[in-house]
PDB file of C-alpha atoms in Angstrom:
ATOM      1  CA  MET A  10     -40.206 -54.975  -6.929  1.00  0.00           C
ATOM      2  CA  GLU A  11     -38.088 -52.646  -4.805  1.00  0.00           C
ATOM      3  CA  LEU A  12     -35.528 -50.660  -6.719  1.00  0.00           C
ATOM      4  CA  SER A  13     -32.075 -50.300  -5.204  1.00  0.00           C
ATOM      5  CA  ASN A  14     -31.005 -46.860  -4.062  1.00  0.00           C
ATOM      6  CA  ILE A  15     -28.245 -45.826  -6.428  1.00  0.00           C
ATOM      7  CA  TYR A  16     -27.064 -43.175  -3.936  1.00  0.00           C
ATOM      8  CA  LYS A  17     -26.808 -45.548  -0.991  1.00  0.00           C
ATOM      9  CA  TYR A  18     -23.095 -46.287  -1.190  1.00  0.00           C
ATOM     10  CA  LYS A  19     -21.919 -42.959  -2.553  1.00  0.00           C
ATOM     11  CA  ASN A  20     -19.405 -41.051  -0.463  1.00  0.00           C
ATOM     12  CA  TYR A  21     -20.468 -37.463  -1.031  1.00  0.00           C
ATOM     13  CA  LYS A  22     -17.770 -36.091   1.232  1.00  0.00           C
ATOM     14  CA  LEU A  23     -15.358 -36.668  -1.621  1.00  0.00           C
ATOM     15  CA  LEU A  24     -17.217 -33.972  -3.533  1.00  0.00           C
ATOM     16  CA  ILE A  25     -15.472 -31.394  -1.348  1.00  0.00           C
ATOM     17  CA  ILE A  26     -12.461 -31.917  -3.611  1.00  0.00           C
ATOM     18  CA  ILE A  27     -14.241 -29.961  -6.357  1.00  0.00           C
ATOM     19  CA  PRO A  28     -14.759 -26.701  -4.400  1.00  0.00           C
ATOM     20  CA  ILE A  29     -11.283 -27.066  -2.889  1.00  0.00           C
ATOM     21  CA  VAL A  30      -9.747 -27.132  -6.364  1.00  0.00           C
ATOM     22  CA  LEU A  31     -11.903 -24.221  -7.558  1.00  0.00           C
ATOM     23  CA  ILE A  32     -11.102 -22.137  -4.485  1.00  0.00           C
ATOM     24  CA  ALA A  33      -7.374 -22.870  -4.785  1.00  0.00           C
ATOM     25  CA  LEU A  34      -7.478 -21.745  -8.416  1.00  0.00           C
ATOM     26  CA  SER A  35      -9.372 -18.611  -7.395  1.00  0.00           C
ATOM     27  CA  LEU A  36      -6.808 -17.700  -4.742  1.00  0.00           C
ATOM     28  CA  TYR A  37      -4.051 -18.148  -7.318  1.00  0.00           C
ATOM     29  CA  PHE A  38      -5.653 -16.179 -10.150  1.00  0.00           C
ATOM     30  CA  ILE A  39      -7.380 -13.345  -8.234  1.00  0.00           C
ATOM     31  CA  PRO A  40      -4.156 -11.305  -7.790  1.00  0.00           C
ATOM     32  CA  LYS A  41      -3.469 -11.763 -11.513  1.00  0.00           C
ATOM     33  CA  ILE A  42      -6.762 -10.191 -12.632  1.00  0.00           C
ATOM     34  CA  PRO A  43      -6.027  -7.270 -14.996  1.00  0.00           C
ATOM     35  CA  THR A  44      -6.979  -4.043 -13.243  1.00  0.00           C
ATOM     36  CA  GLY A  45      -7.508  -0.456 -14.256  1.00  0.00           C
ATOM     37  CA  LEU A  46      -5.777   2.613 -12.897  1.00  0.00           C
ATOM     38  CA  ASP A  47      -8.273   2.882 -10.019  1.00  0.00           C
ATOM     39  CA  LEU A  48      -6.996  -0.431  -8.679  1.00  0.00           C
ATOM     40  CA  ARG A  49      -3.337  -0.320  -9.735  1.00  0.00           C
ATOM     41  CA  GLY A  50      -2.661   3.253  -8.717  1.00  0.00           C
ATOM     42  CA  GLY A  51      -0.922   5.863 -10.814  1.00  0.00           C
ATOM     43  CA  THR A  52      -1.548   9.237 -12.405  1.00  0.00           C
ATOM     44  CA  LEU A  53      -4.471  10.385 -14.534  1.00  0.00           C
ATOM     45  CA  ILE A  54      -3.948  13.448 -16.726  1.00  0.00           C
ATOM     46  CA  THR A  55      -6.696  15.073 -18.776  1.00  0.00           C
ATOM     47  CA  VAL A  56      -5.491  17.561 -21.388  1.00  0.00           C
ATOM     48  CA  GLN A  57      -7.298  19.852 -23.806  1.00  0.00           C
ATOM     49  CA  THR A  58      -5.309  20.424 -26.990  1.00  0.00           C
ATOM     50  CA  ASN A  59      -5.791  21.906 -30.443  1.00  0.00           C
ATOM     51  CA  SER A  60      -2.655  20.326 -31.858  1.00  0.00           C
ATOM     52  CA  SER A  61      -2.092  16.924 -33.373  1.00  0.00           C
ATOM     53  CA  PHE A  62       0.418  14.565 -31.807  1.00  0.00           C
ATOM     54  CA  ASN A  63       1.870  11.106 -32.226  1.00  0.00           C
ATOM     55  CA  GLU A  64       0.297   8.827 -29.599  1.00  0.00           C
ATOM     56  CA  SER A  65       2.916   6.121 -29.994  1.00  0.00           C
ATOM     57  CA  ALA A  66       5.789   8.586 -29.617  1.00  0.00           C
ATOM     58  CA  LEU A  67       4.167  10.165 -26.552  1.00  0.00           C
ATOM     59  CA  ARG A  68       3.603   6.761 -24.966  1.00  0.00           C
ATOM     60  CA  ASP A  69       7.234   5.800 -25.544  1.00  0.00           C
ATOM     61  CA  ALA A  70       8.440   9.123 -24.127  1.00  0.00           C
ATOM     62  CA  LEU A  71       6.316   8.698 -20.990  1.00  0.00           C
ATOM     63  CA  THR A  72       7.511   5.180 -20.236  1.00  0.00           C
ATOM     64  CA  LYS A  73      11.139   6.023 -20.975  1.00  0.00           C
ATOM     65  CA  ASN A  74      11.373   9.313 -19.078  1.00  0.00           C
ATOM     66  CA  LEU A  75       9.167   8.435 -16.119  1.00  0.00           C
ATOM     67  CA  GLY A  76      10.566   4.990 -15.413  1.00  0.00           C
ATOM     68  CA  VAL A  77       7.221   3.209 -15.794  1.00  0.00           C
ATOM     69  CA  HIS A  78       6.244   0.154 -17.804  1.00  0.00           C
ATOM     70  CA  GLU A  79       2.830   1.224 -19.016  1.00  0.00           C
ATOM     71  CA  ALA A  80       1.014   4.356 -20.153  1.00  0.00           C
ATOM     72  CA  SER A  81      -2.287   4.477 -22.021  1.00  0.00           C
ATOM     73  CA  ILE A  82      -3.640   7.346 -24.125  1.00  0.00           C
ATOM     74  CA  ASP A  83      -7.253   7.930 -25.192  1.00  0.00           C
ATOM     75  CA  THR A  84      -8.191  10.821 -27.460  1.00  0.00           C
ATOM     76  CA  LEU A  85     -11.695  12.214 -27.901  1.00  0.00           C
ATOM     77  CA  LYS A  86     -11.860  14.618 -30.837  1.00  0.00           C
ATOM     78  CA  SER A  87     -14.426  17.369 -31.275  1.00  0.00           C
ATOM     79  CA  PRO A  88     -14.805  20.521 -33.409  1.00  0.00           C
ATOM     80  CA  LEU A  89     -13.416  22.526 -30.494  1.00  0.00           C
ATOM     81  CA  GLY A  90     -10.263  20.437 -30.189  1.00  0.00           C
ATOM     82  CA  SER A  91      -9.225  17.196 -28.597  1.00  0.00           C
ATOM     83  CA  LYS A  92      -9.587  15.901 -25.074  1.00  0.00           C
ATOM     84  CA  VAL A  93      -6.743  13.551 -24.219  1.00  0.00           C
ATOM     85  CA  GLU A  94      -6.809  11.219 -21.225  1.00  0.00           C
ATOM     86  CA  ILE A  95      -3.451   9.782 -20.225  1.00  0.00           C
ATOM     87  CA  GLU A  96      -3.154   7.055 -17.624  1.00  0.00           C
ATOM     88  CA  ILE A  97       0.315   6.382 -16.237  1.00  0.00           C
ATOM     89  CA  GLU A  98       0.954   3.493 -13.893  1.00  0.00           C
ATOM     90  CA  GLN A  99       2.454   4.331 -10.531  1.00  0.00           C
ATOM     91  CA  ASN A 100       6.184   4.895 -10.535  1.00  0.00           C
ATOM     92  CA  GLU A 101       7.851   2.094  -8.574  1.00  0.00           C
ATOM     93  CA  ARG A 102      10.041   4.476  -6.578  1.00  0.00           C
ATOM     94  CA  ILE A 103       7.051   6.623  -5.625  1.00  0.00           C
ATOM     95  CA  ALA A 104       5.068   3.511  -4.673  1.00  0.00           C
ATOM     96  CA  LYS A 105       7.897   2.138  -2.541  1.00  0.00           C
ATOM     97  CA  GLY A 106       8.389   5.536  -0.924  1.00  0.00           C
ATOM     98  CA  GLU A 107       4.722   5.656   0.087  1.00  0.00           C
ATOM     99  CA  LYS A 108       4.910   2.149   1.519  1.00  0.00           C
ATOM    100  CA  ASP A 109       8.077   2.950   3.461  1.00  0.00           C
ATOM    101  CA  MET A 110       6.458   6.161   4.744  1.00  0.00           C
ATOM    102  CA  LYS A 111       3.523   4.159   6.119  1.00  0.00           C
ATOM    103  CA  ASN A 112       5.947   1.810   7.848  1.00  0.00           C
ATOM    104  CA  PHE A 113       7.885   4.775   9.232  1.00  0.00           C
ATOM    105  CA  TYR A 114       4.734   6.370  10.651  1.00  0.00           C
ATOM    106  CA  SER A 115       3.761   3.046  12.200  1.00  0.00           C
ATOM    107  CA  ARG A 116       7.131   2.688  13.949  1.00  0.00           C
ATOM    108  CA  ASN A 117       7.155   6.375  14.860  1.00  0.00           C
ATOM    109  CA  GLU A 118       3.807   5.952  16.570  1.00  0.00           C
ATOM    110  CA  GLU A 119       5.124   2.904  18.395  1.00  0.00           C
ATOM    111  CA  VAL A 120       8.246   4.777  19.552  1.00  0.00           C
ATOM    112  CA  ASN A 121       6.150   7.670  20.852  1.00  0.00           C
ATOM    113  CA  GLY A 122       3.882   5.228  22.666  1.00  0.00           C
ATOM    114  CA  LEU A 123       6.809   3.386  24.238  1.00  0.00           C
ATOM    115  CA  GLU A 124       8.447   6.614  25.388  1.00  0.00           C
ATOM    116  CA  TYR A 125       5.155   7.723  26.926  1.00  0.00           C
ATOM    117  CA  ASP A 126       4.750   4.358  28.669  1.00  0.00           C
ATOM    118  CA  ILE A 127       8.276   4.511  30.088  1.00  0.00           C
ATOM    119  CA  SER A 128       7.648   7.992  31.457  1.00  0.00           C
ATOM    120  CA  ARG A 129       4.265   6.969  32.890  1.00  0.00           C
ATOM    121  CA  PHE A 130       5.495   3.788  34.563  1.00  0.00           C
ATOM    122  CA  ASN A 131       8.494   5.589  36.061  1.00  0.00           C
ATOM    123  CA  SER A 132       6.106   8.155  37.525  1.00  0.00           C
ATOM    124  CA  GLU A 133       3.836   5.434  38.889  1.00  0.00           C
ATOM    125  CA  LEU A 134       6.750   3.672  40.573  1.00  0.00           C
ATOM    126  CA  GLU A 135       7.571   6.862  42.471  1.00  0.00           C
ATOM    127  CA  LEU A 136       4.181   6.743  44.163  1.00  0.00           C
ATOM    128  CA  ALA A 137       4.234   5.483  47.743  1.00  0.00           C
ATOM    129  CA  ASN A 138       0.671   4.145  47.806  1.00  0.00           C
ATOM    130  CA  LEU A 139       1.133   1.392  45.198  1.00  0.00           C
ATOM    131  CA  THR A 140       0.285  -2.130  46.241  1.00  0.00           C
ATOM    132  CA  GLN A 141       2.894  -4.824  45.733  1.00  0.00           C
ATOM    133  CA  ILE A 142       0.927  -6.268  42.805  1.00  0.00           C
ATOM    134  CA  GLU A 143       0.571  -2.845  41.159  1.00  0.00           C
ATOM    135  CA  ARG A 144       4.274  -2.136  41.634  1.00  0.00           C
ATOM    136  CA  GLU A 145       5.299  -5.470  40.130  1.00  0.00           C
ATOM    137  CA  GLU A 146       2.952  -4.934  37.172  1.00  0.00           C
ATOM    138  CA  ALA A 147       4.356  -1.438  36.552  1.00  0.00           C
ATOM    139  CA  GLN A 148       7.921  -2.772  36.767  1.00  0.00           C
ATOM    140  CA  ARG A 149       7.102  -5.568  34.333  1.00  0.00           C
ATOM    141  CA  ARG A 150       5.519  -3.260  31.777  1.00  0.00           C
ATOM    142  CA  LEU A 151       8.330  -0.729  32.204  1.00  0.00           C
ATOM    143  CA  ALA A 152      10.909  -3.427  31.490  1.00  0.00           C
ATOM    144  CA  GLU A 153       8.987  -4.549  28.400  1.00  0.00           C
ATOM    145  CA  ALA A 154       8.792  -0.993  27.045  1.00  0.00           C
ATOM    146  CA  GLN A 155      12.481  -0.349  27.730  1.00  0.00           C
ATOM    147  CA  ALA A 156      13.440  -3.600  26.010  1.00  0.00           C
ATOM    148  CA  ARG A 157      11.339  -2.889  22.912  1.00  0.00           C
ATOM    149  CA  LEU A 158      12.225   0.812  22.479  1.00  0.00           C
ATOM    150  CA  PRO A 159      15.758   0.432  20.982  1.00  0.00           C
ATOM    151  CA  LYS A 160      14.519  -2.066  18.378  1.00  0.00           C
ATOM    152  CA  ALA A 161      11.537   0.113  17.486  1.00  0.00           C
ATOM    153  CA  LYS A 162      13.834   3.128  17.033  1.00  0.00           C
ATOM    154  CA  GLU A 163      16.185   1.079  14.876  1.00  0.00           C
ATOM    155  CA  GLU A 164      13.310  -0.037  12.651  1.00  0.00           C
ATOM    156  CA  MET A 165      11.946   3.514  12.459  1.00  0.00           C
ATOM    157  CA  ASN A 166      15.321   4.878  11.354  1.00  0.00           C
ATOM    158  CA  SER A 167      15.707   2.059   8.850  1.00  0.00           C
ATOM    159  CA  PHE A 168      12.382   2.956   7.241  1.00  0.00           C
ATOM    160  CA  ALA A 169      13.383   6.631   7.278  1.00  0.00           C
ATOM    161  CA  ASP A 170      16.578   5.781   5.379  1.00  0.00           C
ATOM    162  CA  SER A 171      14.512   3.782   2.893  1.00  0.00           C
ATOM    163  CA  VAL A 172      12.143   6.703   2.311  1.00  0.00           C
ATOM    164  CA  ILE A 173      15.052   9.037   1.659  1.00  0.00           C
ATOM    165  CA  GLY A 174      16.644   6.509  -0.674  1.00  0.00           C
ATOM    166  CA  ASP A 175      13.379   6.134  -2.585  1.00  0.00           C
ATOM    167  CA  TYR A 176      12.928   9.864  -3.126  1.00  0.00           C
ATOM    168  CA  GLU A 177      16.523  11.012  -3.640  1.00  0.00           C
ATOM    169  CA  PHE A 178      16.167   9.916  -7.267  1.00  0.00           C
ATOM    170  CA  PHE A 179      13.765  12.847  -7.724  1.00  0.00           C
ATOM    171  CA  VAL A 180      15.083  15.473  -5.287  1.00  0.00           C
ATOM    172  CA  GLY A 181      18.799  14.766  -5.102  1.00  0.00           C
ATOM    173  CA  LYS A 182      20.863  14.210  -1.966  1.00  0.00           C
ATOM    174  CA  VAL A 183      18.925  14.646   1.284  1.00  0.00           C
ATOM    175  CA  ASP A 184      20.779  15.730   4.428  1.00  0.00           C
ATOM    176  CA  ARG A 185      19.195  14.285   7.566  1.00  0.00           C
ATOM    177  CA  SER A 186      21.928  15.391   9.955  1.00  0.00           C
ATOM    178  CA  ASN A 187      19.671  18.088  11.428  1.00  0.00           C
ATOM    179  CA  ALA A 188      16.832  15.623  12.034  1.00  0.00           C
ATOM    180  CA  THR A 189      17.932  14.812  15.561  1.00  0.00           C
ATOM    181  CA  ASP A 190      14.545  13.773  16.963  1.00  0.00           C
ATOM    182  CA  THR A 191      11.420  12.034  15.732  1.00  0.00           C
ATOM    183  CA  LYS A 192       9.527  15.292  15.132  1.00  0.00           C
ATOM    184  CA  SER A 193      12.209  16.810  12.930  1.00  0.00           C
ATOM    185  CA  LEU A 194      12.737  13.490  11.147  1.00  0.00           C
ATOM    186  CA  GLU A 195       9.020  13.190  10.462  1.00  0.00           C
ATOM    187  CA  SER A 196       8.979  16.735   9.083  1.00  0.00           C
ATOM    188  CA  LEU A 197      12.015  16.047   6.880  1.00  0.00           C
ATOM    189  CA  LEU A 198      10.440  12.935   5.387  1.00  0.00           C
ATOM    190  CA  ALA A 199       7.107  14.641   4.781  1.00  0.00           C
ATOM    191  CA  ASN A 200       8.814  17.533   2.981  1.00  0.00           C
ATOM    192  CA  THR A 201      10.997  15.156   0.975  1.00  0.00           C
ATOM    193  CA  SER A 202       7.969  13.107  -0.060  1.00  0.00           C
ATOM    194  CA  ALA A 203       5.992  16.175  -1.114  1.00  0.00           C
ATOM    195  CA  SER A 204       8.949  17.589  -3.048  1.00  0.00           C
ATOM    196  CA  ALA A 205       9.619  14.289  -4.840  1.00  0.00           C
ATOM    197  CA  LYS A 206       5.997  13.930  -5.916  1.00  0.00           C
ATOM    198  CA  GLU A 207       5.879  17.531  -7.105  1.00  0.00           C
ATOM    199  CA  LYS A 208       9.021  17.082  -9.182  1.00  0.00           C
ATOM    200  CA  TYR A 209       7.613  13.864 -10.616  1.00  0.00           C
ATOM    201  CA  LYS A 210       4.437  15.696 -11.656  1.00  0.00           C
ATOM    202  CA  ASP A 211       6.521  18.462 -13.228  1.00  0.00           C
ATOM    203  CA  LYS A 212       8.394  15.832 -15.207  1.00  0.00           C
ATOM    204  CA  ILE A 213       5.122  14.340 -16.443  1.00  0.00           C
ATOM    205  CA  ILE A 214       3.959  17.739 -17.675  1.00  0.00           C
ATOM    206  CA  ASP A 215       7.338  18.401 -19.324  1.00  0.00           C
ATOM    207  CA  VAL A 216       7.140  15.129 -21.261  1.00  0.00           C
ATOM    208  CA  ILE A 217       3.568  15.761 -22.403  1.00  0.00           C
ATOM    209  CA  SER A 218       4.162  19.410 -23.322  1.00  0.00           C
ATOM    210  CA  SER A 219       7.125  18.396 -25.466  1.00  0.00           C
ATOM    211  CA  SER A 220       4.783  16.251 -27.579  1.00  0.00           C
ATOM    212  CA  MET A 221       1.700  18.464 -27.852  1.00  0.00           C
ATOM    213  CA  GLN A 222       0.400  21.961 -27.297  1.00  0.00           C
ATOM    214  CA  MET A 223      -1.301  21.829 -23.914  1.00  0.00           C
ATOM    215  CA  GLY A 224      -4.373  23.849 -23.052  1.00  0.00           C
ATOM    216  CA  GLU A 225      -6.286  23.354 -19.831  1.00  0.00           C
ATOM    217  CA  PHE A 226      -5.299  20.203 -17.994  1.00  0.00           C
ATOM    218  CA  SER A 227      -5.894  18.353 -14.751  1.00  0.00           C
ATOM    219  CA  LEU A 228      -3.628  15.897 -12.997  1.00  0.00           C
ATOM    220  CA  LYS A 229      -4.854  13.461 -10.381  1.00  0.00           C
ATOM    221  CA  ASP A 230      -2.987  10.897  -8.316  1.00  0.00           C
ATOM    222  CA  VAL A 231      -4.750   7.581  -7.786  1.00  0.00           C
ATOM    223  CA  SER A 232      -3.669   5.534  -4.774  1.00  0.00           C
ATOM    224  CA  PRO A 233      -3.375   1.741  -5.110  1.00  0.00           C
ATOM    225  CA  ALA A 234      -4.822   1.310  -1.611  1.00  0.00           C
ATOM    226  CA  LEU A 235      -8.168   0.368  -3.170  1.00  0.00           C
ATOM    227  CA  SER A 236      -6.480  -2.486  -5.013  1.00  0.00           C
ATOM    228  CA  GLU A 237      -4.917  -3.830  -1.820  1.00  0.00           C
ATOM    229  CA  PHE A 238      -8.290  -3.599  -0.059  1.00  0.00           C
ATOM    230  CA  PHE A 239     -10.096  -5.287  -2.956  1.00  0.00           C
ATOM    231  CA  VAL A 240      -7.668  -8.190  -3.299  1.00  0.00           C
ATOM    232  CA  SER A 241      -7.322  -8.839   0.430  1.00  0.00           C
ATOM    233  CA  ASN A 242     -11.082  -8.817   0.978  1.00  0.00           C
ATOM    234  CA  ILE A 243     -11.997 -10.967  -1.997  1.00  0.00           C
ATOM    235  CA  GLN A 244      -9.403 -13.511  -0.901  1.00  0.00           C
ATOM    236  CA  SER A 245     -10.984 -13.497   2.556  1.00  0.00           C
ATOM    237  CA  VAL A 246     -14.399 -14.102   1.000  1.00  0.00           C
ATOM    238  CA  VAL A 247     -13.039 -17.055  -0.970  1.00  0.00           C
ATOM    239  CA  ALA A 248     -11.385 -18.500   2.138  1.00  0.00           C
ATOM    240  CA  TRP A 249     -14.601 -18.196   4.155  1.00  0.00           C
ATOM    241  CA  SER A 250     -16.502 -19.816   1.283  1.00  0.00           C
ATOM    242  CA  PHE A 251     -14.169 -22.790   1.482  1.00  0.00           C
ATOM    243  CA  LEU A 252     -14.628 -23.058   5.244  1.00  0.00           C
ATOM    244  CA  LEU A 253     -18.423 -22.945   5.022  1.00  0.00           C
ATOM    245  CA  THR A 254     -18.423 -25.457   2.168  1.00  0.00           C
ATOM    246  CA  ALA A 255     -16.281 -27.826   4.204  1.00  0.00           C
ATOM    247  CA  ILE A 256     -18.614 -27.521   7.205  1.00  0.00           C
ATOM    248  CA  VAL A 257     -21.714 -28.221   5.109  1.00  0.00           C
ATOM    249  CA  VAL A 258     -20.233 -31.184   3.246  1.00  0.00           C
ATOM    250  CA  VAL A 259     -18.549 -32.785   6.236  1.00  0.00           C
TER     251      VAL A 259
END
C-alpha cells in the first residue's frame, strides 16, 4: 500500500512569515539593547583615594551638576586605599556639539570644493583650444557649482551657529564677528569646542573632589561612534539575512 505524502500540498513559502516577524522584532529591539559606556559614549574617571565617601551623594551630585541622567560608581578597596571608577554618560550638549561639528566640517569641505571647482571651470573656459563639447560641459558644471554654493554656505553657517549654541553653555557668549571666512570660522569653532570640553572636565573634577579626597586620577573621553557603527552594521546584517532568507524560500 502506498502511503500518501503528507508534505505534498504544503505551501512552504508561507514559512517566510516566521523569519520576517523575527527580523522585524530584531530591527525594533536592537537599538534598545542596554549598552555600556564604550557604546554609549561618555567619560571614564579612575581615582585613587584614601578617604571614605558617600556613593549615592556623589552620584546625585554628578547627575545634577553635569546635566546627565546616569552616572555609575564602582569602588575597589585595598589596604593601600580605594580605586574608584566613575562612568558618566555623555553630556547631551557635548554630544550635540560634536555632531554639529561633523556636519559643519562636511559642509565646509563641500564649500571649499565648490569654490575650487568654480575657479577651475572659469580658468578652463578662458582657454581657446576647448572643443565645443568640452566648453559646454565646463559651463554646465560651473553653473551647477555656482547654484549649489550659496545653499552650501548657508548650511555651513547654520551648523556653525548650532555648534556655538551648543558650547556657549560651558564657555559663555562667543563672538563670531571676526570669523569672516571659512578658515577663521573653522578655527573659532575648534577653539570653542576644545574650551567647552576642557571646562566640562574641570567641572567633573570639581564635583568629585568636593565629595572625596582625590589622589592620582585619570580621565578618558569615550566617543559614541562605536555605538553608531555597531547598531548600523548589525541592522544591515539583519536586513541582508532577511533578503537571503526570502531568496531561499521563494
